[in-house]
PDB file of C-alpha atoms in Angstrom:
ATOM      1  CA  UNK A1076     -23.780 140.680  16.438  1.00 50.00           C
ATOM      2  CA  UNK A1077     -24.018 139.053  19.726  1.00 40.00           C
ATOM      3  CA  UNK A1078     -25.385 135.301  20.805  1.00 39.00           C
ATOM      4  CA  UNK A1079     -28.416 136.161  21.931  1.00 36.00           C
ATOM      5  CA  UNK A1080     -32.046 137.109  20.576  1.00 36.00           C
ATOM      6  CA  UNK A1081     -33.701 137.260  18.602  1.00 31.00           C
ATOM      7  CA  UNK A1082     -33.286 134.429  15.836  1.00 33.00           C
ATOM      8  CA  UNK A1083     -30.792 133.354  12.703  1.00 31.00           C
ATOM      9  CA  UNK A1084     -32.543 132.530   9.678  1.00 36.00           C
ATOM     10  CA  UNK A1085     -31.407 128.786   7.805  1.00 38.00           C
ATOM     11  CA  UNK A1086     -27.923 128.353   7.274  1.00 41.00           C
ATOM     12  CA  UNK A1087     -26.900 126.710   3.964  1.00 44.00           C
ATOM     13  CA  UNK A1088     -25.807 123.724   5.595  1.00 44.00           C
ATOM     14  CA  UNK A1089     -29.154 122.515   6.644  1.00 48.00           C
ATOM     15  CA  UNK A1090     -28.359 122.870   9.955  1.00 52.00           C
ATOM     16  CA  UNK A1091     -31.353 125.516  11.666  1.00 46.00           C
ATOM     17  CA  UNK A1092     -30.336 127.637  15.138  1.00 53.00           C
ATOM     18  CA  UNK A1093     -32.156 130.337  16.566  1.00 53.00           C
ATOM     19  CA  UNK A1094     -31.260 132.927  18.805  1.00 52.00           C
ATOM     20  CA  UNK A1095     -27.463 133.410  18.247  1.00 55.00           C
ATOM     21  CA  UNK A1096     -27.844 136.742  15.836  1.00 58.00           C
ATOM     22  CA  UNK A1097     -29.204 140.020  16.269  1.00 59.00           C
ATOM     23  CA  UNK A1098     -32.249 141.254  13.370  1.00 59.00           C
ATOM     24  CA  UNK A1099     -29.428 143.289  11.707  1.00 60.00           C
ATOM     25  CA  UNK A1100     -26.695 140.577  11.246  1.00 63.00           C
ATOM     26  CA  UNK A1101     -28.803 137.695  10.391  1.00 58.00           C
ATOM     27  CA  UNK A1102     -31.356 139.776   8.008  1.00 57.00           C
ATOM     28  CA  UNK A1103     -29.523 142.773   6.695  1.00 62.00           C
ATOM     29  CA  UNK A1104     -25.930 142.086   6.640  1.00 76.00           C
ATOM     30  CA  UNK A1105     -25.728 138.043   6.064  1.00 74.00           C
ATOM     31  CA  UNK A1106     -29.091 138.107   4.641  1.00 74.00           C
ATOM     32  CA  UNK A1107     -27.681 140.175   1.738  1.00 77.00           C
ATOM     33  CA  UNK A1108     -24.425 138.048   1.323  1.00 80.00           C
ATOM     34  CA  UNK A1109     -26.853 135.299   1.106  1.00 78.00           C
ATOM     35  CA  UNK A1110     -29.091 136.271  -2.093  1.00 79.00           C
ATOM     36  CA  UNK A1111     -25.457 137.552  -3.796  1.00 80.00           C
ATOM     37  CA  UNK A1112     -24.527 133.742  -3.259  1.00 80.00           C
ATOM     38  CA  UNK A1113     -27.851 132.477  -4.228  1.00 78.00           C
ATOM     39  CA  UNK A1114     -27.988 134.519  -7.524  1.00 74.00           C
ATOM     40  CA  UNK A1115     -24.489 133.864  -8.317  1.00 76.00           C
ATOM     41  CA  UNK A1116     -25.120 129.638  -7.960  1.00 70.00           C
ATOM     42  CA  UNK A1117     -28.019 130.259 -10.264  1.00 69.00           C
ATOM     43  CA  UNK A1118     -26.129 132.093 -12.834  1.00 61.00           C
ATOM     44  CA  UNK A1119     -28.057 134.980 -12.729  1.00 51.00           C
ATOM     45  CA  UNK A1120     -24.562 136.877 -11.698  1.00 54.00           C
ATOM     46  CA  UNK A1121     -21.052 135.235 -12.606  1.00 56.00           C
ATOM     47  CA  UNK A1122     -20.446 133.856 -16.362  1.00 61.00           C
ATOM     48  CA  UNK A1123     -18.609 130.472 -15.995  1.00 61.00           C
ATOM     49  CA  UNK A1124     -16.072 129.778 -18.519  1.00 64.00           C
ATOM     50  CA  UNK A1125     -15.285 126.348 -20.198  1.00 58.00           C
ATOM     51  CA  UNK A1126     -12.664 124.948 -18.225  1.00 64.00           C
ATOM     52  CA  UNK A1127      -8.877 123.413 -19.116  1.00 68.00           C
ATOM     53  CA  UNK A1128      -7.568 120.316 -18.399  1.00 65.00           C
ATOM     54  CA  UNK A1129      -4.305 120.165 -16.104  1.00 66.00           C
ATOM     55  CA  UNK A1130      -2.402 116.790 -14.965  1.00 66.00           C
ATOM     56  CA  UNK A1131      -3.436 114.117 -13.056  1.00 67.00           C
ATOM     57  CA  UNK A1132      -7.242 114.136 -14.986  1.00 71.00           C
ATOM     58  CA  UNK A1133      -7.458 117.378 -13.239  1.00 80.00           C
ATOM     59  CA  UNK A1134      -9.365 120.661 -14.839  1.00 84.00           C
ATOM     60  CA  UNK A1135     -10.169 124.028 -14.073  1.00 88.00           C
ATOM     61  CA  UNK A1136     -13.055 126.335 -15.230  1.00 84.00           C
ATOM     62  CA  UNK A1137     -13.182 130.229 -14.507  1.00 85.00           C
ATOM     63  CA  UNK A1138     -16.188 132.161 -12.978  1.00 86.00           C
ATOM     64  CA  UNK A1139     -16.226 135.761 -14.483  1.00 85.00           C
ATOM     65  CA  UNK A1140     -17.970 138.888 -13.254  1.00 86.00           C
ATOM     66  CA  UNK A1141     -17.865 137.967  -9.438  1.00 88.00           C
ATOM     67  CA  UNK A1142     -17.870 140.237  -6.232  1.00 90.00           C
ATOM     68  CA  UNK A1143     -14.822 138.665  -4.930  1.00 91.00           C
ATOM     69  CA  UNK A1144     -15.463 140.662  -1.519  1.00 92.00           C
ATOM     70  CA  UNK A1145     -19.077 139.371  -0.865  1.00 90.00           C
ATOM     71  CA  UNK A1146     -18.618 136.222  -1.926  1.00 91.00           C
ATOM     72  CA  UNK A1147     -15.494 135.589   0.757  1.00 92.00           C
ATOM     73  CA  UNK A1148     -17.655 137.710   3.384  1.00 92.00           C
ATOM     74  CA  UNK A1149     -20.695 135.160   3.113  1.00 90.00           C
ATOM     75  CA  UNK A1150     -18.011 131.780   2.761  1.00 92.00           C
ATOM     76  CA  UNK A1151     -16.129 133.659   6.048  1.00 93.00           C
ATOM     77  CA  UNK A1152     -19.940 134.251   7.506  1.00 90.00           C
ATOM     78  CA  UNK A1153     -20.609 130.249   7.488  1.00 89.00           C
ATOM     79  CA  UNK A1154     -17.586 129.860   9.116  1.00 91.00           C
ATOM     80  CA  UNK A1155     -18.131 132.319  12.000  1.00 90.00           C
ATOM     81  CA  UNK A1156     -21.862 131.099  12.493  1.00 87.00           C
ATOM     82  CA  UNK A1157     -20.445 127.448  13.216  1.00 89.00           C
ATOM     83  CA  UNK A1158     -17.843 128.834  15.470  1.00 90.00           C
ATOM     84  CA  UNK A1159     -20.680 130.587  17.639  1.00 87.00           C
ATOM     85  CA  UNK A1160     -23.145 127.773  17.281  1.00 85.00           C
ATOM     86  CA  UNK A1161     -24.264 125.918  20.686  1.00 83.00           C
ATOM     87  CA  UNK A1162     -25.223 122.383  18.652  1.00 81.00           C
ATOM     88  CA  UNK A1163     -22.814 119.473  19.082  1.00 84.00           C
ATOM     89  CA  UNK A1164     -22.363 119.611  14.926  1.00 84.00           C
ATOM     90  CA  UNK A1165     -20.275 122.481  14.631  1.00 86.00           C
ATOM     91  CA  UNK A1166     -18.266 121.326  18.141  1.00 87.00           C
ATOM     92  CA  UNK A1167     -15.120 120.824  15.810  1.00 88.00           C
ATOM     93  CA  UNK A1168     -15.380 124.823  14.768  1.00 92.00           C
ATOM     94  CA  UNK A1169     -13.229 126.436  17.453  1.00 91.00           C
ATOM     95  CA  UNK A1170     -11.553 129.744  15.521  1.00 93.00           C
ATOM     96  CA  UNK A1171     -10.198 131.382  18.895  1.00 91.00           C
ATOM     97  CA  UNK A1172      -8.981 134.987  17.938  1.00 92.00           C
ATOM     98  CA  UNK A1173     -10.437 134.388  14.340  1.00 93.00           C
ATOM     99  CA  UNK A1174     -13.600 134.378  15.509  1.00 92.00           C
ATOM    100  CA  UNK A1175     -13.809 138.079  16.857  1.00 92.00           C
ATOM    101  CA  UNK A1176     -11.675 138.656  13.656  1.00 94.00           C
ATOM    102  CA  UNK A1177     -14.516 137.676  11.099  1.00 92.00           C
ATOM    103  CA  UNK A1178     -17.459 138.968  13.254  1.00 90.00           C
ATOM    104  CA  UNK A1179     -15.403 142.154  12.544  1.00 90.00           C
ATOM    105  CA  UNK A1180     -14.874 141.830   8.745  1.00 91.00           C
ATOM    106  CA  UNK A1181     -18.698 141.244   8.540  1.00 89.00           C
ATOM    107  CA  UNK A1182     -20.281 143.857  10.468  1.00 87.00           C
ATOM    108  CA  UNK A1183     -17.819 146.425   8.418  1.00 88.00           C
ATOM    109  CA  UNK A1184     -17.993 144.724   5.148  1.00 89.00           C
ATOM    110  CA  UNK A1185     -14.280 145.131   5.589  1.00 89.00           C
ATOM    111  CA  UNK A1186     -11.973 142.097   4.540  1.00 88.00           C
ATOM    112  CA  UNK A1187      -8.215 144.023   4.150  1.00 87.00           C
ATOM    113  CA  UNK A1188      -7.259 143.050   7.917  1.00 82.00           C
ATOM    114  CA  UNK A1189      -8.353 139.296   7.266  1.00 88.00           C
ATOM    115  CA  UNK A1190      -5.368 137.115   6.274  1.00 89.00           C
ATOM    116  CA  UNK A1191      -7.462 133.987   5.432  1.00 94.00           C
ATOM    117  CA  UNK A1192      -6.670 132.363   2.404  1.00 95.00           C
ATOM    118  CA  UNK A1193     -10.147 130.282   0.883  1.00 94.00           C
ATOM    119  CA  UNK A1194      -9.725 127.993  -1.891  1.00 94.00           C
ATOM    120  CA  UNK A1195     -12.806 126.678  -3.606  1.00 91.00           C
ATOM    121  CA  UNK A1196     -12.880 123.014  -5.701  1.00 91.00           C
ATOM    122  CA  UNK A1197     -15.576 121.548  -7.429  1.00 88.00           C
ATOM    123  CA  UNK A1198     -16.547 117.812  -7.224  1.00 86.00           C
ATOM    124  CA  UNK A1199     -17.146 116.113 -10.742  1.00 81.00           C
ATOM    125  CA  UNK A1200     -20.510 116.306 -11.428  1.00 79.00           C
ATOM    126  CA  UNK A1201     -20.814 112.238 -11.516  1.00 77.00           C
ATOM    127  CA  UNK A1202     -19.819 112.007  -7.980  1.00 78.00           C
ATOM    128  CA  UNK A1203     -21.461 111.202  -4.635  1.00 72.00           C
ATOM    129  CA  UNK A1204     -21.209 114.285  -3.674  1.00 72.00           C
ATOM    130  CA  UNK A1205     -22.561 116.922  -5.807  1.00 69.00           C
ATOM    131  CA  UNK A1206     -25.597 116.792  -3.843  1.00 71.00           C
ATOM    132  CA  UNK A1207     -23.906 116.555  -0.312  1.00 69.00           C
ATOM    133  CA  UNK A1208     -23.876 118.847   2.752  1.00 76.00           C
ATOM    134  CA  UNK A1209     -21.243 118.598   5.277  1.00 78.00           C
ATOM    135  CA  UNK A1210     -20.896 119.804   8.419  1.00 83.00           C
ATOM    136  CA  UNK A1211     -16.996 122.053   8.915  1.00 86.00           C
ATOM    137  CA  UNK A1212     -14.360 120.034   9.338  1.00 87.00           C
ATOM    138  CA  UNK A1213     -11.164 120.931  11.289  1.00 90.00           C
ATOM    139  CA  UNK A1214      -7.654 119.500   9.872  1.00 88.00           C
ATOM    140  CA  UNK A1215      -4.245 120.259  11.243  1.00 87.00           C
ATOM    141  CA  UNK A1216      -1.612 120.230   8.312  1.00 85.00           C
ATOM    142  CA  UNK A1217       1.624 120.645   9.686  1.00 81.00           C
ATOM    143  CA  UNK A1218       1.148 123.231  12.545  1.00 84.00           C
ATOM    144  CA  UNK A1219      -1.250 125.128  10.604  1.00 89.00           C
ATOM    145  CA  UNK A1220      -5.450 124.851  11.096  1.00 91.00           C
ATOM    146  CA  UNK A1221      -7.355 124.336   8.211  1.00 93.00           C
ATOM    147  CA  UNK A1222     -11.143 124.441   7.988  1.00 94.00           C
ATOM    148  CA  UNK A1223     -13.415 122.451   5.116  1.00 91.00           C
ATOM    149  CA  UNK A1224     -16.922 122.340   4.127  1.00 89.00           C
ATOM    150  CA  UNK A1225     -18.544 120.551   1.534  1.00 87.00           C
ATOM    151  CA  UNK A1226     -21.792 122.129   0.091  1.00 84.00           C
ATOM    152  CA  UNK A1227     -23.529 120.842  -2.646  1.00 81.00           C
ATOM    153  CA  UNK A1228     -20.413 119.110  -4.465  1.00 84.00           C
ATOM    154  CA  UNK A1229     -18.357 122.275  -3.862  1.00 87.00           C
ATOM    155  CA  UNK A1230     -15.022 121.956  -1.344  1.00 90.00           C
ATOM    156  CA  UNK A1231     -14.801 125.114   0.427  1.00 92.00           C
ATOM    157  CA  UNK A1232     -11.410 125.036   2.058  1.00 94.00           C
ATOM    158  CA  UNK A1233     -10.271 127.918   4.707  1.00 95.00           C
ATOM    159  CA  UNK A1234      -6.587 128.213   5.418  1.00 95.00           C
ATOM    160  CA  UNK A1235      -5.967 130.083   8.877  1.00 92.00           C
ATOM    161  CA  UNK A1236      -2.554 130.389   8.222  1.00 91.00           C
ATOM    162  CA  UNK A1237       0.072 129.147   4.981  1.00 91.00           C
ATOM    163  CA  UNK A1238       1.009 125.512   4.588  1.00 90.00           C
ATOM    164  CA  UNK A1239       1.885 123.168   2.054  1.00 89.00           C
ATOM    165  CA  UNK A1240      -1.361 122.788   0.848  1.00 89.00           C
ATOM    166  CA  UNK A1241      -2.383 126.682   0.850  1.00 91.00           C
ATOM    167  CA  UNK A1242       0.508 126.822  -1.538  1.00 92.00           C
ATOM    168  CA  UNK A1243      -0.733 124.319  -3.525  1.00 90.00           C
ATOM    169  CA  UNK A1244      -4.041 125.488  -3.810  1.00 91.00           C
ATOM    170  CA  UNK A1245      -2.709 128.971  -4.414  1.00 92.00           C
ATOM    171  CA  UNK A1246      -4.306 129.867  -7.560  1.00 90.00           C
ATOM    172  CA  UNK A1247      -7.418 128.670  -6.653  1.00 91.00           C
ATOM    173  CA  UNK A1248      -8.330 131.018  -3.843  1.00 93.00           C
ATOM    174  CA  UNK A1249     -10.928 133.994  -3.592  1.00 93.00           C
ATOM    175  CA  UNK A1250      -8.809 136.823  -4.510  1.00 91.00           C
ATOM    176  CA  UNK A1251      -9.095 140.752  -5.232  1.00 90.00           C
ATOM    177  CA  UNK A1252     -10.689 140.212  -8.407  1.00 90.00           C
ATOM    178  CA  UNK A1253     -13.654 139.497 -10.469  1.00 89.00           C
ATOM    179  CA  UNK A1254     -12.073 136.342 -11.717  1.00 88.00           C
ATOM    180  CA  UNK A1255     -12.193 133.099  -9.756  1.00 89.00           C
ATOM    181  CA  UNK A1256     -10.683 129.891 -10.673  1.00 90.00           C
ATOM    182  CA  UNK A1257     -11.929 126.429  -9.415  1.00 90.00           C
ATOM    183  CA  UNK A1258     -10.172 123.593  -9.719  1.00 88.00           C
ATOM    184  CA  UNK A1259     -12.495 120.418 -10.615  1.00 87.00           C
ATOM    185  CA  UNK A1260     -11.519 117.092  -9.159  1.00 85.00           C
ATOM    186  CA  UNK A1261     -12.652 113.759 -11.323  1.00 84.00           C
ATOM    187  CA  UNK A1262     -14.628 111.273  -9.870  1.00 82.00           C
ATOM    188  CA  UNK A1263     -11.981 108.593  -9.551  1.00 81.00           C
ATOM    189  CA  UNK A1264      -9.994 111.312  -7.216  1.00 83.00           C
ATOM    190  CA  UNK A1265     -12.763 112.584  -4.942  1.00 82.00           C
ATOM    191  CA  UNK A1266     -13.108 110.338  -2.038  1.00 79.00           C
ATOM    192  CA  UNK A1267      -9.685 109.963  -2.001  1.00 78.00           C
ATOM    193  CA  UNK A1268      -9.262 113.724  -1.774  1.00 76.00           C
ATOM    194  CA  UNK A1269     -11.856 113.802   1.394  1.00 76.00           C
ATOM    195  CA  UNK A1270     -10.451 110.993   3.056  1.00 74.00           C
ATOM    196  CA  UNK A1271      -6.790 112.375   3.401  1.00 74.00           C
ATOM    197  CA  UNK A1272      -8.049 115.803   4.146  1.00 71.00           C
ATOM    198  CA  UNK A1273     -10.198 114.146   7.183  1.00 67.00           C
ATOM    199  CA  UNK A1274      -7.042 112.231   8.353  1.00 66.00           C
ATOM    200  CA  UNK A1275      -5.311 115.190   8.293  1.00 63.00           C
TER     201      UNK A1275
END
């Protein structure tokens, strides 16, 4: 992976920038992750199981038959590309020492050395964010940095270090398993939740 020569395919955020990844990393490594994610989203891989309702109107549903390593590497690749981008839309993403760790994880197909919690939430279908794509947002929760991205009704939260929110969302993290539990936020709470996260 490098920040010069040849090109980059259009990332899931909808922003296009060329010449920041080598052809192998772009087409072979990250391209394969994007293909897997496309299959997962379109339900050709992964089986959604009807959820259960929990406190405060929230509910949880489970996705089975996932490849957790591919899923985590794909999500990390979004954050990595934002960090190395020269576009002003991504100025908020400054991964520091994590940038190289994530680069090596993607390059070597190995997440064992990464201690980054990724939790996934889903907004209710009737909310205003089901077709909304936002640029990564950096927040501070306590003394820990958190990055979050909204993609078509899903909120992906990257916890670089443990904090109060990561502890609350520990059950909804991408873990070494073929199952993923996703917390679904009802319409009445979606905007409040996003504003709270952005104001940190």
